[in-house]
Short mmCIF file of C-alpha atoms in Angstrom, two decimals:
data_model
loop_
_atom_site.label_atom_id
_atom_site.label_comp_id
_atom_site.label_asym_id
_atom_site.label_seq_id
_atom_site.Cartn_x
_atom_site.Cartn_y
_atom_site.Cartn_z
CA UNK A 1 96.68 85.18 57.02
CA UNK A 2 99.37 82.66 57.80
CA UNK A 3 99.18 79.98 60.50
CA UNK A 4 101.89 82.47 62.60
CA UNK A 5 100.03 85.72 62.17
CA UNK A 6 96.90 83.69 63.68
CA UNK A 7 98.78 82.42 66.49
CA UNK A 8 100.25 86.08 66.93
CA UNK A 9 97.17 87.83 66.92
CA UNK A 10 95.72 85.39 69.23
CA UNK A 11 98.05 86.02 71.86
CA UNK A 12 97.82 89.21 71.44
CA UNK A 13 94.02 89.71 72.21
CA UNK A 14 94.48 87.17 74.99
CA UNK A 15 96.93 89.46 76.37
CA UNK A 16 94.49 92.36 76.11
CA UNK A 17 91.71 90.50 78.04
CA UNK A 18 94.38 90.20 81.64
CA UNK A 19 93.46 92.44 83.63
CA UNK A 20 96.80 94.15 84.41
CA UNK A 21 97.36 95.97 88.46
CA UNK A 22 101.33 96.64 87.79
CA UNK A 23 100.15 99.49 90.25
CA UNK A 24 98.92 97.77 93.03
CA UNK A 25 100.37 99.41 96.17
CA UNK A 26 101.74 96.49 98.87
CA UNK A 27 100.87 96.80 102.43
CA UNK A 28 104.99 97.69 103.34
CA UNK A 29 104.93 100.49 100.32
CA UNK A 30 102.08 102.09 102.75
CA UNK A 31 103.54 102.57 105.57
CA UNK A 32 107.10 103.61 104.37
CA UNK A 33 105.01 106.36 102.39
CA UNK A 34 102.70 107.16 105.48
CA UNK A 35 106.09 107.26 107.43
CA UNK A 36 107.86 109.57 105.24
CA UNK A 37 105.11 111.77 105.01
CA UNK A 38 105.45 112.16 108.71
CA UNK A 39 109.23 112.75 108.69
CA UNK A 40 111.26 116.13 108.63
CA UNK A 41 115.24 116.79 108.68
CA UNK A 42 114.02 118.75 111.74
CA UNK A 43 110.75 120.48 113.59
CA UNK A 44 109.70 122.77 116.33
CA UNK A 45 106.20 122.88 117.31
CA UNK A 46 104.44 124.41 120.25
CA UNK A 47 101.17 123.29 121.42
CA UNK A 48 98.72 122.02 123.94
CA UNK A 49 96.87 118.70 125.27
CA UNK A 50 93.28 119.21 126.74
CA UNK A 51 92.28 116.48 129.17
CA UNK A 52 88.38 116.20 129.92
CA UNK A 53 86.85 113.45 132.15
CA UNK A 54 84.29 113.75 135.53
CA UNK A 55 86.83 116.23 137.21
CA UNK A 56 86.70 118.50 134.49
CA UNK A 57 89.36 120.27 131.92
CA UNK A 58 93.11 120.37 132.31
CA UNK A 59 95.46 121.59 129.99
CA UNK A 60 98.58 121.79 129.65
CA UNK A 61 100.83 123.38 126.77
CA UNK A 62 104.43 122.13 125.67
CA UNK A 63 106.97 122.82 122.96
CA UNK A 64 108.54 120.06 120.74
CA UNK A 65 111.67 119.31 118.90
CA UNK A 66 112.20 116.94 116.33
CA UNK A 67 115.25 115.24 114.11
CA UNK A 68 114.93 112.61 111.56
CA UNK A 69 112.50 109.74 112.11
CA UNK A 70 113.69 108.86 115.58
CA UNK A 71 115.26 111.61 118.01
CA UNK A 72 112.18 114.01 119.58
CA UNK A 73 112.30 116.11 122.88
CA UNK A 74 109.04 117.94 124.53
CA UNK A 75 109.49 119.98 127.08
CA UNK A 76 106.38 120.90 129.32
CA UNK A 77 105.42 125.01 129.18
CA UNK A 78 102.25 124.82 131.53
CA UNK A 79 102.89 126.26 135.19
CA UNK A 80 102.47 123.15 136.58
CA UNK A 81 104.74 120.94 134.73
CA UNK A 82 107.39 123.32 133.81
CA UNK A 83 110.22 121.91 133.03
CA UNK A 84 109.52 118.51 132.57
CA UNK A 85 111.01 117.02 129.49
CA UNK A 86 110.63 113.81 127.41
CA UNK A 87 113.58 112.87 125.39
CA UNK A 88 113.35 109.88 122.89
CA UNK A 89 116.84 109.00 121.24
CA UNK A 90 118.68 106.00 119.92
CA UNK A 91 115.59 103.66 120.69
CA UNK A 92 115.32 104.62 123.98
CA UNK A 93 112.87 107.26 126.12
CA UNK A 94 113.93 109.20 129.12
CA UNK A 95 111.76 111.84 131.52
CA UNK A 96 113.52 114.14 133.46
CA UNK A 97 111.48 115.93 136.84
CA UNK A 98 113.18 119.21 137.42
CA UNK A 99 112.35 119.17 140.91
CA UNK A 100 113.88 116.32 141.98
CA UNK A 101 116.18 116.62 139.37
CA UNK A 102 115.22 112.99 138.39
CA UNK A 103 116.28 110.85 135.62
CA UNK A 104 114.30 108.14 134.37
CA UNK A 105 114.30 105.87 132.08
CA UNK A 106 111.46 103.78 129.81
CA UNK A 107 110.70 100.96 127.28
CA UNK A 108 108.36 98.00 126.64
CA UNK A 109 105.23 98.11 128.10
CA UNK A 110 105.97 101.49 130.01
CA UNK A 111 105.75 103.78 126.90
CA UNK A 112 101.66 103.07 127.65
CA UNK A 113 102.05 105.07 130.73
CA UNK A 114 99.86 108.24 130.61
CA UNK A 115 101.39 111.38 130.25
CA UNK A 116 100.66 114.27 132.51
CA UNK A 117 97.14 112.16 133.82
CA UNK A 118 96.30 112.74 129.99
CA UNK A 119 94.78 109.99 127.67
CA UNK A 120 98.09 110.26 125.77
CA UNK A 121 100.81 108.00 126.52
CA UNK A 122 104.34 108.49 126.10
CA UNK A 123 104.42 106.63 122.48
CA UNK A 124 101.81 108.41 121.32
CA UNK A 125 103.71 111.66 121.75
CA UNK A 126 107.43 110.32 120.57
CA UNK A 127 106.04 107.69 118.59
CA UNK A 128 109.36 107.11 115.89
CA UNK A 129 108.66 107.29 112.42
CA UNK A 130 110.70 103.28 111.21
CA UNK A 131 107.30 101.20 111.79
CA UNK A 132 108.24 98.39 109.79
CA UNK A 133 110.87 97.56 112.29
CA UNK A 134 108.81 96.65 114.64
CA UNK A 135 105.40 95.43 113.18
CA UNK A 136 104.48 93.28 110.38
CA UNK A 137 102.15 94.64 108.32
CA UNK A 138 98.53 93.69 106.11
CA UNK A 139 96.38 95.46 104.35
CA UNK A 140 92.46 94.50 104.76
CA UNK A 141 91.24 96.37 101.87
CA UNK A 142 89.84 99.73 102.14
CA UNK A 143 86.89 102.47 103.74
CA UNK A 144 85.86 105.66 103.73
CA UNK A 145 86.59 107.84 106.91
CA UNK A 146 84.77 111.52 107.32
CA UNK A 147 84.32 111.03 103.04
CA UNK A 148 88.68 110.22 103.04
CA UNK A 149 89.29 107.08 100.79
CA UNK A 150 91.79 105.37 103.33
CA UNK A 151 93.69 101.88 103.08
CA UNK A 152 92.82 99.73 106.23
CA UNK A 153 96.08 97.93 107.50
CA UNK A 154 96.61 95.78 111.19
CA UNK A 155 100.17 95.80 112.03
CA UNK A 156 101.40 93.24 114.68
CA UNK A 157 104.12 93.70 116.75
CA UNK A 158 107.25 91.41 116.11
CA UNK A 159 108.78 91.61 119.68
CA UNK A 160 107.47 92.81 123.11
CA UNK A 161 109.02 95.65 122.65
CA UNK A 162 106.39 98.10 122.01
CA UNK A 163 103.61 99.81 123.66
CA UNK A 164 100.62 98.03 121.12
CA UNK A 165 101.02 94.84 120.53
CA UNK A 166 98.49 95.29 117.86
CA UNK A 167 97.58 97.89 115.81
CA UNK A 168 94.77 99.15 113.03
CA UNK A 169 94.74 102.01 110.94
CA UNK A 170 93.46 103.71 108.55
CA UNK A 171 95.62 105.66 106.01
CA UNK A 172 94.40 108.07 103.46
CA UNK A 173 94.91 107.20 99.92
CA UNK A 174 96.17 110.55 98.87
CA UNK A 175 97.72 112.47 101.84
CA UNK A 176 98.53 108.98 103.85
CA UNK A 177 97.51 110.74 107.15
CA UNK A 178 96.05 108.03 109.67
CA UNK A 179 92.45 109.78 110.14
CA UNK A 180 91.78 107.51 113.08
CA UNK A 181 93.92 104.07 114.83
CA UNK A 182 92.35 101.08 117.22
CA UNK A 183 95.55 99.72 119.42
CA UNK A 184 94.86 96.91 121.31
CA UNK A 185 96.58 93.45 123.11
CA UNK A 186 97.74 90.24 121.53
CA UNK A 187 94.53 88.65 122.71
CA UNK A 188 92.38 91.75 121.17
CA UNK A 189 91.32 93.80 123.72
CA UNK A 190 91.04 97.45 122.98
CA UNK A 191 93.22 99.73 124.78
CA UNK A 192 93.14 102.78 123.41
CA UNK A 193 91.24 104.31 120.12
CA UNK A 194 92.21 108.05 118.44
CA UNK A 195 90.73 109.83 115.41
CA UNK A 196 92.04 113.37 113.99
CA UNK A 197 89.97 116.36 113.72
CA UNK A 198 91.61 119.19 112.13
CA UNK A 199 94.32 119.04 109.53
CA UNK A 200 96.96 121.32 108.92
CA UNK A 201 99.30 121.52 105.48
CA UNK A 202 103.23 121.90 105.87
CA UNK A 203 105.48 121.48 103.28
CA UNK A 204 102.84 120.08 101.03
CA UNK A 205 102.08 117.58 103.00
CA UNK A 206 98.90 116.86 105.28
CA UNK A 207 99.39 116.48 108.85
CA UNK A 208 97.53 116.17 112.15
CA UNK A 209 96.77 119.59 113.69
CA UNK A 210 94.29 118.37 116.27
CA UNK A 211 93.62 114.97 117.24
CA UNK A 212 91.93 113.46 119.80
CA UNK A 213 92.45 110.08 122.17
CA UNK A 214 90.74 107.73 124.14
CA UNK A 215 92.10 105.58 126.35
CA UNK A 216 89.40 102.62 126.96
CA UNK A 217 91.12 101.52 130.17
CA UNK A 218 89.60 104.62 131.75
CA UNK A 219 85.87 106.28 132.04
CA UNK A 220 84.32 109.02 131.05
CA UNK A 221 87.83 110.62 129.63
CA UNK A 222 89.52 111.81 126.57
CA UNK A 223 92.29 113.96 125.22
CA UNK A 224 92.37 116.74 122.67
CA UNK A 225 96.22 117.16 121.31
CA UNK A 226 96.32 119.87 119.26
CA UNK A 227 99.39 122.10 117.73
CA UNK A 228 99.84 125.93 117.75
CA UNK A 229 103.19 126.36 115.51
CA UNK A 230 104.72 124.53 113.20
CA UNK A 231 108.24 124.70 111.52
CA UNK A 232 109.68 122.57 109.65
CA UNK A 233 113.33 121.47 108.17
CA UNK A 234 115.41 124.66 110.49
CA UNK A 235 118.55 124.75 111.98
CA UNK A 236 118.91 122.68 115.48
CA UNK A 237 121.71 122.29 117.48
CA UNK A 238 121.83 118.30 117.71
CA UNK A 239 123.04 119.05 121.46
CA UNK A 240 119.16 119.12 122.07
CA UNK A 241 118.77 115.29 122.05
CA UNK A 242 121.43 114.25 124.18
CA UNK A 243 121.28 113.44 127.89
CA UNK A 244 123.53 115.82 128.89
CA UNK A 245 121.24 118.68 127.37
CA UNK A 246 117.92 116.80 129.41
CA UNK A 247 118.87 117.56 132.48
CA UNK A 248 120.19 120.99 132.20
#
């Protein structure tokens, strides 16, 4: 064997002996994945959100509307609240009272406010799907959650904003549904905590069909959001998310 073939071969077996992760998934690749998963050309859903704390149970039941990763409307179904609408479009969130015939606008720190008295707050039910525009993102390795092999990430918030200035979550390896998410302030402090409990599978993909909150600023209270229908990718008139069709 010549001097070259030794020096070949060599290289060759030293080669072998790198261990090679060409497909090592980056903490960015996650969440566009976990984001897409999440997105539809369009949706309409009907369902309800369960509220229990020392009072009791309240419930109320809405319908929902969805286009793309950003434009949602729910409109409110339950005696009570009929008529009340959330519309989230072009960045911004708006809630229309039919009985005052009320406009209102919200951003920043107000998308925390509760909806309905619930444990859900108004980004938590028109959360848009374009994370990475607004967080930074790392993954902390991984853990199982109810036997799901999940990726653990913390995303922090790059301006002010948004409703969590910090968040953790963990994604499922396979489906990338978030089985449960810990949102909290800059300084740390839990504010809220939610964990899914029922699945349900549209379009091949895995989604939340129940899914339960906490909000830690309160006692002895937590919400149960869970879906009825489901339809995905159908004709919508794109009047729906304008403000013109909100407060008709």
């Amino acid at each position: 064997m010549s001097n070259r073939t030794r020096v070949i071969t060599a290289t060759l077996l030293c080669l072998l002996c790198i261990p090679l992760n060409l497909s090592a998934i980056t903490a960015d690749e996650i969440i566009k994945t976990m984001d897409g998963m999440q997105t539809f050309d369009t949706s309409y859903s009907t369902g309800s959100i369960t509220t229990t704390d020392r009072f009791g149970a309240k419930v109320s039941t809405f319908k929902a509307w969805t286009q793309g990763s950003s434009d949602s409307l729910i409109e409110f179904t339950s005696v009570a609240e009929r008529g009340q609408k959330i519309l989230r479009t072009k960045g911004s969130l708006y809630l229309f009272y039919p009985d005052s015939e009320e406009l209102i606008r919200l951003q920043g720190a107000a998308l925390r406010q509760s909806v309905l008295g619930s444990d859900l707050s108004y980004e938590d039910m028109t959360e848009e799907k374009n994370t990475l525009d607004d967080y930074t993102v790392r993954l902390d390795g991984s853990q199982i959650v109810n036997g799901h092999d999940c990726h653990v990430l913390t995303l922090t918030a790059k301006t002010r904003q948004v409703a969590y200035p910090i968040q953790k979550i963990w994604v499922d390896k396979e489906t990338y549904l978030v089985w449960k998410a810990a949102y909290s302030t800059a300084q740390g402090r839990l504010l809220k905590e939610m964990e899914v409990l029922d699945t349900i599978v549209v379009d091949g993909r895995t989604l939340p069909k129940e899914t339960k909150i906490e909000d830690k600023m309160k006692r002895d209270s937590s919400t149960v959001m869970a879906l009825d229908t489901l339809e995905v990718n159908i004709p919508l008139d794109r009047k729906i998310f304008t403000l013109e069709n909100l407060t008709w």
